[in-house]
Short mmCIF file of C-alpha atoms in Angstrom, two decimals:
data_model
loop_
_atom_site.label_atom_id
_atom_site.label_comp_id
_atom_site.label_asym_id
_atom_site.label_seq_id
_atom_site.Cartn_x
_atom_site.Cartn_y
_atom_site.Cartn_z
CA MET A 296 0.50 -86.65 84.83
CA ALA A 297 2.96 -84.74 82.82
CA SER A 298 2.92 -87.21 80.03
CA ASP A 299 -0.88 -86.98 79.70
CA ILE A 300 -0.80 -83.28 78.85
CA THR A 301 -1.13 -82.74 75.14
CA ILE A 302 0.43 -79.77 73.47
CA PRO A 303 -1.97 -78.08 71.08
CA ARG A 304 -0.82 -77.59 67.55
CA PRO A 305 -0.24 -74.07 66.34
CA PRO A 306 -2.85 -72.66 64.03
CA ARG A 307 -2.19 -73.34 60.40
CA THR A 308 -1.38 -70.40 58.23
CA PRO A 309 -4.01 -70.13 55.49
CA THR A 310 -2.67 -70.71 52.03
CA PRO A 311 -3.34 -67.83 49.64
CA PRO A 312 -5.55 -68.68 46.72
CA SER A 313 -3.82 -69.61 43.54
CA ASP A 314 -3.75 -67.22 40.62
CA ASP A 315 -4.71 -69.98 38.20
CA PRO A 316 -8.44 -70.75 37.91
CA PRO A 317 -9.56 -74.13 39.29
CA GLN A 318 -9.56 -76.88 36.73
CA GLU A 319 -12.65 -79.00 36.33
CA PRO A 320 -12.20 -82.75 36.22
CA GLN A 321 -11.87 -83.91 32.69
CA GLU A 322 -13.85 -86.85 31.47
CA HIS A 323 -12.11 -89.52 29.53
CA HIS A 324 -13.33 -89.72 25.98
CA ASP A 325 -12.51 -92.55 23.67
CA HIS A 326 -11.35 -90.78 20.58
CA GLU A 327 -10.61 -94.11 18.86
CA GLY A 328 -14.21 -95.19 19.32
CA LEU A 329 -15.51 -92.40 17.15
CA SER A 330 -13.34 -93.41 14.25
CA PRO A 331 -15.12 -95.18 11.38
CA LEU A 332 -12.24 -97.62 11.25
CA ALA A 333 -13.02 -98.90 14.71
CA ASP A 334 -14.70 -102.23 15.02
CA ASN A 335 -17.48 -101.09 17.31
CA PHE A 336 -18.29 -97.92 15.33
CA ALA A 337 -21.21 -99.49 13.46
CA SER A 338 -22.59 -101.06 16.64
CA ARG A 339 -23.30 -97.63 18.14
CA GLY A 340 -26.74 -97.09 16.78
CA PHE A 341 -27.34 -93.73 18.41
CA LEU A 342 -24.85 -92.13 16.04
CA SER A 343 -26.79 -93.35 13.02
CA PRO A 344 -29.34 -90.95 11.53
CA ALA A 345 -31.65 -93.92 11.00
CA HIS A 346 -31.71 -94.69 14.68
CA ALA A 347 -34.82 -93.54 16.55
CA SER A 348 -32.85 -91.82 19.31
CA PHE A 349 -30.72 -89.83 16.88
CA ARG A 350 -33.15 -86.90 16.72
CA GLY A 351 -33.61 -86.81 20.45
CA THR A 352 -29.99 -86.19 21.29
CA SER A 353 -28.56 -82.91 22.38
CA TRP A 354 -26.83 -82.61 19.02
CA ASP A 355 -30.13 -82.12 17.23
CA VAL A 356 -30.04 -78.80 15.30
CA PRO A 357 -33.07 -77.47 13.44
CA ALA A 358 -32.64 -77.60 9.72
CA PRO A 359 -33.04 -74.47 7.60
CA ALA A 360 -36.04 -74.10 5.38
CA GLN A 361 -35.41 -74.85 1.77
CA ASN A 362 -36.75 -72.74 -1.06
CA GLY A 363 -40.13 -73.99 -2.18
CA SER A 364 -40.67 -76.25 0.87
CA ASN A 365 -42.47 -75.84 4.18
CA ASP A 366 -40.79 -74.71 7.40
CA ASN A 367 -41.72 -77.95 9.15
CA ASN A 368 -39.57 -80.00 6.81
CA ALA A 369 -36.31 -80.08 8.66
CA SER A 370 -33.02 -80.76 6.97
CA SER A 371 -30.81 -83.51 8.18
CA GLY A 372 -27.72 -81.21 8.23
CA PRO A 373 -26.28 -80.04 11.54
CA PHE A 374 -25.85 -76.33 10.39
CA ASN A 375 -28.40 -73.62 9.70
CA PHE A 376 -27.49 -71.67 6.52
CA THR A 377 -29.83 -68.88 5.45
CA THR A 378 -29.73 -67.20 2.06
CA THR A 379 -29.06 -63.44 2.20
CA VAL A 380 -29.78 -61.19 -0.75
CA MET A 381 -27.33 -58.22 -1.01
CA SER A 382 -28.75 -54.85 -1.94
CA LYS A 383 -27.42 -53.21 -5.08
CA GLY A 384 -28.09 -49.63 -3.87
CA PRO A 385 -25.55 -47.49 -1.97
CA VAL A 386 -25.18 -48.09 1.72
CA LEU A 387 -26.50 -45.11 3.67
CA LYS A 388 -24.21 -44.06 6.44
CA SER A 389 -25.92 -43.00 9.62
CA ASN A 390 -24.29 -40.42 11.89
CA VAL A 391 -26.79 -40.92 14.70
CA GLY A 392 -24.96 -40.98 17.95
CA GLN A 393 -21.66 -40.09 16.36
CA ARG A 394 -19.67 -36.86 16.76
CA ARG A 395 -16.43 -36.17 15.04
CA GLY A 396 -14.22 -33.39 16.33
CA HIS A 397 -15.29 -30.17 18.01
CA LYS A 398 -17.55 -28.37 15.62
CA TYR A 399 -18.41 -25.40 17.80
CA LYS A 400 -20.36 -23.70 15.04
CA HIS A 401 -22.93 -26.50 14.90
CA SER A 402 -23.16 -27.28 18.60
CA SER A 403 -26.31 -26.36 20.41
CA ILE A 404 -24.56 -24.50 23.24
CA SER A 405 -22.17 -22.48 21.12
CA HIS A 406 -25.01 -20.85 19.14
CA GLN A 407 -25.34 -18.37 21.96
CA ILE A 408 -21.57 -17.78 22.38
CA PHE A 409 -19.95 -17.95 18.94
CA LEU A 410 -21.95 -15.84 16.52
CA GLU A 411 -21.16 -15.63 12.85
CA PRO A 412 -19.78 -12.24 11.72
CA PRO A 413 -22.12 -10.20 9.58
CA PRO A 414 -21.43 -10.45 5.85
CA ARG A 415 -19.18 -7.65 4.62
CA ALA A 416 -19.50 -5.92 1.31
CA PRO A 417 -16.49 -6.25 -1.00
CA LEU A 418 -13.98 -3.40 -0.95
CA ALA A 419 -14.71 -0.56 -3.30
CA LEU A 420 -10.97 -0.15 -3.97
CA PRO A 421 -9.40 -2.48 -6.51
CA ASN A 422 -6.19 -4.27 -5.66
CA SER A 423 -4.26 -2.57 -8.46
CA LEU A 424 -4.87 -0.81 -11.75
CA PRO A 425 -2.91 -1.32 -14.99
CA ILE A 426 -0.12 1.17 -15.57
CA PRO A 427 -0.06 2.42 -19.17
CA THR A 428 2.92 1.76 -21.41
CA PHE A 429 4.60 4.24 -23.71
CA LYS A 430 2.69 2.86 -26.70
CA GLU A 431 -0.64 3.24 -24.92
CA CYS A 432 0.19 6.78 -23.85
CA ARG A 433 1.06 7.74 -27.41
CA ALA A 434 -2.17 6.20 -28.70
CA SER A 435 -4.28 8.08 -26.14
CA MET A 436 -2.87 11.54 -26.88
CA SER A 437 -5.32 14.05 -28.26
CA LYS A 438 -4.46 16.71 -30.84
CA ASP A 439 -4.01 19.39 -28.19
CA GLN A 440 -1.73 17.12 -26.19
CA LYS A 441 0.40 16.38 -29.26
CA THR A 442 0.74 20.11 -29.89
CA ARG A 443 1.90 20.66 -26.32
CA PHE A 444 4.37 17.81 -26.64
CA TRP A 445 6.01 19.24 -29.75
CA TRP A 446 6.16 22.66 -28.14
CA SER A 447 8.00 21.23 -25.13
CA VAL A 448 10.49 19.72 -27.58
CA CYS A 449 10.94 23.15 -29.16
CA HIS A 450 11.49 24.61 -25.70
CA MET A 451 14.36 22.15 -25.19
CA PHE A 452 15.88 23.27 -28.52
CA VAL A 453 15.73 26.86 -27.28
CA ALA A 454 17.63 25.82 -24.16
CA ALA A 455 20.28 24.08 -26.31
CA TYR A 456 20.61 27.14 -28.59
CA THR A 457 20.99 29.46 -25.62
CA LEU A 458 23.74 27.25 -24.18
CA TRP A 459 25.50 27.12 -27.56
CA SER A 460 25.44 30.94 -27.93
CA ALA A 461 26.47 31.58 -24.30
CA HIS A 462 30.22 31.41 -24.96
CA GLY A 463 30.47 35.20 -24.82
CA SER A 464 28.62 35.80 -21.53
CA LEU A 465 28.50 34.21 -18.10
CA ALA A 466 24.98 35.56 -17.60
CA MET A 467 23.84 33.87 -20.81
CA THR A 468 25.27 30.58 -19.50
CA ALA A 469 23.21 30.98 -16.34
CA LEU A 470 20.15 31.78 -18.46
CA SER A 471 20.63 28.61 -20.48
CA HIS A 472 20.51 26.58 -17.24
CA LEU A 473 17.25 28.29 -16.29
CA ILE A 474 15.70 27.58 -19.69
CA LEU A 475 16.77 23.93 -19.43
CA PHE A 476 14.94 23.71 -16.09
CA ASP A 477 11.85 25.32 -17.66
CA SER A 478 11.90 22.96 -20.65
CA LEU A 479 12.05 19.94 -18.36
CA GLY A 480 9.09 21.35 -16.46
CA ALA A 481 7.15 21.81 -19.71
CA MET A 482 7.81 18.19 -20.69
CA LEU A 483 6.64 17.08 -17.23
CA CYS A 484 3.41 19.04 -17.69
CA VAL A 485 2.73 17.21 -20.95
CA ALA A 486 3.46 13.83 -19.35
CA VAL A 487 1.08 14.58 -16.48
CA ASP A 488 -1.62 15.66 -18.93
CA VAL A 489 -1.27 12.46 -20.95
CA LEU A 490 -1.27 10.18 -17.91
CA GLY A 491 -4.45 11.90 -16.79
CA ASN A 492 -6.23 10.07 -19.62
CA PHE A 493 -5.93 6.81 -17.66
CA GLU A 494 -7.82 5.69 -14.59
CA VAL A 495 -4.72 4.80 -12.61
CA TRP A 496 -3.62 8.44 -12.37
CA LYS A 497 -6.34 9.70 -10.03
CA ARG A 498 -8.26 6.63 -8.87
CA SER A 499 -7.12 5.08 -5.60
CA SER A 500 -6.22 1.42 -5.26
CA ILE A 501 -4.69 -0.77 -2.59
CA ARG A 502 -1.29 -0.65 -4.25
CA HIS A 503 -1.48 3.11 -4.95
CA PRO A 504 -3.78 4.66 -2.33
CA PHE A 505 -3.53 8.14 -3.88
CA GLY A 506 -3.14 7.11 -7.49
CA LEU A 507 -0.01 7.93 -9.48
CA GLU A 508 -0.14 11.66 -8.79
CA ARG A 509 2.67 11.33 -6.29
CA ALA A 510 4.92 10.35 -9.19
CA GLU A 511 4.72 13.99 -10.32
CA VAL A 512 6.05 15.08 -6.93
CA LEU A 513 8.97 12.66 -7.26
CA ALA A 514 9.81 13.93 -10.76
CA GLY A 515 9.63 17.53 -9.54
CA PHE A 516 11.95 16.67 -6.67
CA ALA A 517 14.52 15.30 -9.13
CA MET A 518 14.27 18.48 -11.22
CA CYS A 519 14.81 20.66 -8.14
CA VAL A 520 17.93 18.67 -7.20
CA LEU A 521 19.19 19.26 -10.76
CA LEU A 522 18.50 23.00 -10.43
CA LEU A 523 20.46 23.11 -7.19
CA PHE A 524 23.47 21.39 -8.76
CA MET A 525 23.36 23.71 -11.76
CA GLY A 526 23.43 26.71 -9.42
CA LEU A 527 26.44 25.29 -7.60
CA ASP A 528 28.15 24.66 -10.94
CA LEU A 529 27.61 28.31 -11.93
CA ILE A 530 29.05 29.49 -8.63
CA SER A 531 32.18 27.38 -9.13
CA HIS A 532 32.44 28.72 -12.71
CA ASN A 533 32.23 32.32 -11.48
CA LEU A 534 34.85 31.68 -8.79
CA GLN A 535 37.16 30.26 -11.44
CA HIS A 536 36.81 33.38 -13.57
CA PHE A 537 37.34 35.60 -10.54
CA LEU A 538 40.62 33.81 -9.78
CA GLU A 539 41.69 34.15 -13.40
CA SER A 540 41.05 37.85 -13.34
CA SER A 541 43.09 38.13 -10.09
CA GLY A 542 46.31 37.05 -11.82
CA HIS A 543 46.22 33.28 -11.77
CA GLU A 544 46.91 31.54 -15.06
CA PRO A 545 43.87 29.56 -16.28
CA HIS A 546 44.19 25.87 -17.05
CA HIS A 547 41.91 26.34 -20.04
CA SER A 548 41.38 29.51 -22.02
CA HIS A 549 37.96 31.12 -21.51
CA ALA A 550 37.33 33.54 -24.36
CA HIS A 551 34.16 35.57 -23.81
CA TYR A 552 32.71 37.52 -26.72
CA ARG A 553 29.82 39.90 -26.28
CA VAL A 554 27.20 40.87 -28.81
CA SER A 555 27.78 44.04 -30.75
CA SER A 556 26.70 47.28 -29.14
CA GLY A 557 23.14 48.30 -29.95
CA SER A 558 22.12 44.88 -31.33
CA VAL A 559 19.38 42.56 -30.06
CA ASP A 560 20.35 39.35 -28.33
CA THR A 561 18.39 36.65 -30.16
CA ALA A 562 18.89 34.05 -27.43
CA ALA A 563 17.40 36.39 -24.79
CA VAL A 564 14.38 37.09 -27.01
CA LEU A 565 13.78 33.38 -27.57
CA ALA A 566 14.11 32.78 -23.83
CA VAL A 567 11.40 35.34 -23.03
CA ILE A 568 9.03 33.99 -25.72
CA SER A 569 9.47 30.33 -24.79
CA THR A 570 8.99 31.10 -21.10
CA LEU A 571 5.77 33.04 -21.71
CA VAL A 572 4.32 30.43 -24.05
CA SER A 573 5.07 27.57 -21.63
CA ALA A 574 3.74 29.51 -18.66
CA ILE A 575 0.48 30.53 -20.36
CA GLY A 576 -0.17 27.56 -22.64
CA LEU A 577 1.16 24.65 -20.56
CA LYS A 578 0.78 26.15 -17.07
CA ASN A 579 4.43 25.37 -16.53
CA HIS A 580 5.55 25.26 -12.87
CA ALA A 581 2.01 26.16 -11.79
CA ARG A 582 1.80 23.33 -9.26
CA ILE A 583 5.25 24.10 -7.87
CA GLY A 584 4.26 27.77 -7.51
CA LYS A 585 1.17 26.81 -5.50
CA ALA A 586 3.15 24.51 -3.22
CA MET A 587 5.87 27.12 -2.60
CA ARG A 588 5.03 30.77 -1.96
CA PHE A 589 7.37 33.73 -1.81
CA ALA A 590 5.95 36.68 0.07
CA TYR A 591 8.08 39.19 -1.88
CA ILE A 592 6.67 38.34 -5.33
CA GLU A 593 3.25 37.01 -4.32
CA SER A 594 1.55 40.33 -5.12
CA LEU A 595 2.87 40.34 -8.71
CA PRO A 596 0.77 39.12 -11.68
CA SER A 597 0.08 35.41 -12.05
CA ILE A 598 3.11 34.64 -14.24
CA LEU A 599 5.63 36.73 -12.34
CA SER A 600 4.39 35.46 -8.97
CA ASN A 601 5.94 32.11 -9.85
CA PRO A 602 9.60 32.27 -8.71
CA SER A 603 10.87 30.21 -11.66
CA HIS A 604 9.15 32.39 -14.27
CA PHE A 605 10.17 35.56 -12.46
CA LEU A 606 13.83 34.51 -12.42
CA THR A 607 13.92 33.53 -16.11
CA ILE A 608 12.05 36.57 -17.47
CA SER A 609 13.98 39.08 -15.33
CA CYS A 610 17.31 37.57 -16.38
CA SER A 611 16.33 37.59 -20.09
CA THR A 612 15.15 41.22 -19.89
CA LEU A 613 18.43 42.37 -18.31
CA LEU A 614 20.39 40.52 -21.02
CA LEU A 615 18.40 42.42 -23.66
CA LEU A 616 19.55 45.72 -22.06
CA LEU A 617 23.22 44.83 -21.66
CA PRO A 618 24.25 45.63 -25.27
CA LEU A 619 23.17 49.24 -24.59
CA VAL A 620 25.89 49.85 -21.98
CA SER A 621 29.61 50.28 -22.41
CA VAL A 622 32.07 47.43 -22.72
CA LYS A 623 33.66 47.90 -19.29
CA LEU A 624 30.27 48.21 -17.59
CA TYR A 625 29.02 45.24 -19.57
CA THR A 626 31.77 43.00 -18.14
CA TRP A 627 31.00 43.89 -14.53
CA ILE A 628 27.24 43.66 -14.97
CA ASP A 629 27.59 40.31 -16.75
CA LYS A 630 29.62 38.81 -13.87
CA LEU A 631 27.33 40.32 -11.24
CA LEU A 632 24.22 39.08 -13.02
CA SER A 633 25.69 35.62 -13.45
CA GLY A 634 26.58 35.37 -9.76
CA THR A 635 23.14 36.66 -8.75
CA ILE A 636 21.36 34.12 -10.93
CA ALA A 637 23.55 31.32 -9.58
CA VAL A 638 22.78 32.25 -5.96
CA ALA A 639 19.07 32.62 -6.79
CA MET A 640 19.06 29.17 -8.42
CA CYS A 641 20.62 27.66 -5.27
CA ILE A 642 18.08 29.39 -3.01
CA LEU A 643 15.18 28.35 -5.24
CA GLY A 644 16.53 24.78 -5.45
CA VAL A 645 16.89 24.48 -1.69
CA ARG A 646 13.37 25.78 -1.08
CA LEU A 647 11.91 23.44 -3.68
CA VAL A 648 13.84 20.43 -2.36
CA LYS A 649 12.64 21.18 1.15
CA THR A 650 9.02 21.64 0.08
CA LEU A 651 8.78 18.61 -2.19
CA GLY A 652 10.83 16.48 0.19
CA SER A 653 8.37 17.15 3.01
CA MET A 654 5.56 16.34 0.59
CA LEU A 655 7.16 13.00 -0.19
CA LEU A 656 7.44 12.38 3.56
CA MET A 657 3.69 13.06 3.94
CA SER A 658 4.00 16.31 5.91
CA TYR A 659 2.84 19.87 5.36
CA SER A 660 5.36 22.72 5.27
CA GLY A 661 3.07 25.60 4.31
CA PRO A 662 2.40 28.61 6.55
CA GLY A 663 -0.68 29.31 8.63
CA VAL A 664 -0.88 26.11 10.71
CA CYS A 665 -0.08 27.82 14.03
CA ASP A 666 -2.72 30.50 13.43
CA VAL A 667 -5.34 27.84 12.67
CA ILE A 668 -4.51 25.98 15.90
CA LYS A 669 -4.82 29.18 17.95
CA ASP A 670 -8.18 30.01 16.38
CA ILE A 671 -9.54 26.55 17.18
CA GLU A 672 -8.34 26.71 20.78
CA SER A 673 -9.97 30.09 21.24
CA ASP A 674 -13.45 28.61 20.75
CA PRO A 675 -15.33 28.35 24.10
CA SER A 676 -16.54 24.81 23.33
CA VAL A 677 -12.97 23.49 22.94
CA PHE A 678 -11.14 22.31 26.07
CA ALA A 679 -7.90 21.22 24.41
CA ILE A 680 -6.45 19.81 21.22
CA ASP A 681 -4.91 16.42 21.96
CA ASP A 682 -3.49 15.80 18.51
CA ALA A 683 -3.30 17.74 15.25
CA ARG A 684 -1.74 16.39 12.05
CA PHE A 685 -1.45 18.38 8.82
CA TRP A 686 0.07 16.64 5.85
CA GLN A 687 0.17 16.99 2.07
CA VAL A 688 -0.16 14.05 -0.28
CA HIS A 689 0.61 15.72 -3.60
CA TYR A 690 0.20 19.13 -5.22
CA GLY A 691 -3.58 19.09 -5.20
CA LEU A 692 -4.49 17.24 -1.96
CA CYS A 693 -3.85 18.04 1.68
CA MET A 694 -5.32 16.37 4.79
CA ALA A 695 -5.91 17.51 8.36
CA ASN A 696 -6.61 15.14 11.25
CA LEU A 697 -7.50 16.60 14.65
CA LYS A 698 -8.45 15.03 17.98
CA ILE A 699 -10.21 17.58 20.20
CA ARG A 700 -11.80 17.53 23.65
CA VAL A 701 -15.03 19.49 23.55
CA SER A 702 -18.25 20.06 25.50
CA GLY A 703 -21.77 20.98 24.51
CA SER A 704 -24.90 19.64 22.88
CA GLU A 705 -25.04 17.74 19.63
CA GLU A 706 -26.19 20.81 17.71
CA SER A 707 -23.33 22.94 19.01
CA LEU A 708 -20.83 20.18 18.21
CA ALA A 709 -22.18 19.94 14.64
CA ARG A 710 -21.74 23.70 14.20
CA LEU A 711 -18.22 23.46 15.67
CA ARG A 712 -17.32 20.73 13.19
CA GLU A 713 -18.44 22.85 10.25
CA LYS A 714 -16.61 25.87 11.65
CA ILE A 715 -13.29 24.06 12.00
CA SER A 716 -13.55 22.51 8.54
CA SER A 717 -14.29 25.85 6.87
CA LEU A 718 -11.53 27.53 8.87
CA ILE A 719 -8.90 25.07 7.66
CA LYS A 720 -10.09 25.17 4.05
CA ASN A 721 -10.28 28.98 3.90
CA ARG A 722 -7.09 29.72 5.81
CA LEU A 723 -4.78 27.02 4.44
CA GLY A 724 -6.44 26.28 1.09
CA ARG A 725 -7.15 29.94 0.23
CA GLY A 726 -10.89 29.34 0.05
CA TYR A 727 -13.10 27.78 -2.58
CA GLY A 728 -12.37 28.66 -6.21
CA SER A 729 -9.00 30.29 -5.55
CA GLY A 730 -7.04 27.45 -7.15
CA GLY A 731 -5.41 26.33 -3.90
CA GLN A 732 -4.97 22.83 -2.59
CA LYS A 733 -7.97 20.69 -1.74
CA TRP A 734 -8.23 19.95 1.98
CA GLU A 735 -9.89 16.92 3.50
CA VAL A 736 -10.59 17.42 7.23
CA SER A 737 -11.38 14.63 9.70
CA LEU A 738 -12.27 15.50 13.30
CA GLN A 739 -12.57 13.29 16.37
CA PHE A 740 -14.45 14.80 19.31
CA THR A 741 -14.13 13.60 22.91
CA VAL A 742 -17.08 15.00 24.91
CA GLU A 743 -16.11 16.11 28.41
CA ARG A 744 -18.67 15.77 31.21
CA ILE A 745 -19.07 19.00 33.18
#
C-alpha cells in the first residue's frame, strides 16, 4: 500500500517575464533568387512588369500624375514624386500659440496689477550751465563795469602807497593792511558784477542748485581769514616794538619817522577818499555788512554802519590829527592806535569767519530766531513745533523750513500760514524793501484731531 501512494510535485515557481520583447518567427527568404544572375530569375513572371499579375501585387504603388497628362495615367515607377513650387516672398512667422518669456506688461491678468506710470514732464532745471572764461568775462564787460574795474586797481595802488609810506608809523602800517582788505573787496565786487552778466550766476542747475553765488561767499571767507592773519601779524609787530622799548636789543633796526608837525598826511587822505569812493560807487562790503550786524554802530549812517568802513575811516581820521600833537604824545598815540586797530581787525576777522563759515555750512547765525519761534508757539492754533530749520544759502537768500502741529479749519490754517511767513520775513529779513535778505518759507502742517 505504501508503494502505491504518490507524492505530489511541489508547485512550480512562475518564471518572470523576460525584459526582451518576444521575437516573431522569421521566414526564410531566398536572397539569391532575387538576383538577376540567378538562373531562375527570368522564370518568375510575377516580377516582370509585363506579367498580368504584376499590377495586382501588394507592391503596386500609384504613379504620380505627369504634367500635361490625365490623373488616370499611372506611371510605372514605384515612388510618388510631386513637384513643389517654392514661394519667392518672405516666410511669415506666426506666433499663435507661442509665448516667449514673462512679459507681464502685455499679459491679460497683469493689466489690472501692473499699471504704467504716468508720463512725467522733463525737469525744468538743466544739468549744468557753461561757466564763462576770462576772455568771455572781459568781452561781456560794459563801460560802467570797466570803469569800476580800473578804480579797484587804483584802490590797490593806494594800499601799496600807504604801505610804502608807513615806515614812520605803526598806525599807518595797520591802516595799509585795512586798505588792502578794502581793495580786495572792491575787486571782488567788480568780479561779482561781471559774472552777473551770465546765466550761470543766478540760475539754478543740477550741478549748482543755487547758481554760482555761493562762490562769492567762499571768496569773502578767504578774505576774512587774510584779515585775521594780518591782525595777528600787527599784534606780533607791536609786541616786538614793546620789547625793544623795554631794553632788549632788536635783531633788526626799526627806524620810525613821523610826518612834520602841522603837515597833512597824504596817505591818510588817500585812504579816506578811496574808502568813500569804493563804499559809495562799488557798494564795497555791502553784502558782508548785511550778513554781519554790530549793534553798537548799527544806528550810524549807511557807510559808517559797516564795520569795515567804520574801522578804515576812523583810523584815517585819527592819523590826520596826529601831526597836530607833540612828538612824545604822538609816539604813545601811534602805538596805542596801532594796537587798537590790530585787535579790532582780529575781532572783525573772527566774526566774519564765523558768519561766512556758517553760511558755507548752510546754517543761519543771525539774531531773532528764538523770538520768532516763541511768537509762533504763542498762537492758539499751534500745538507744538516739531522741527524748525533756518539756514542761509548766500548773502541774498535765506530759507526757513518748519513742521508744525496745528488745529482748525482750512481757512484758519491758510491765515496761519500767511501769518508765519510774514512774521519770518519781517522779523528776520527786515521787511520788504529794506534791503535785507530774501526769505523763502516752507511750512508743513499736521492737523490734530480734537
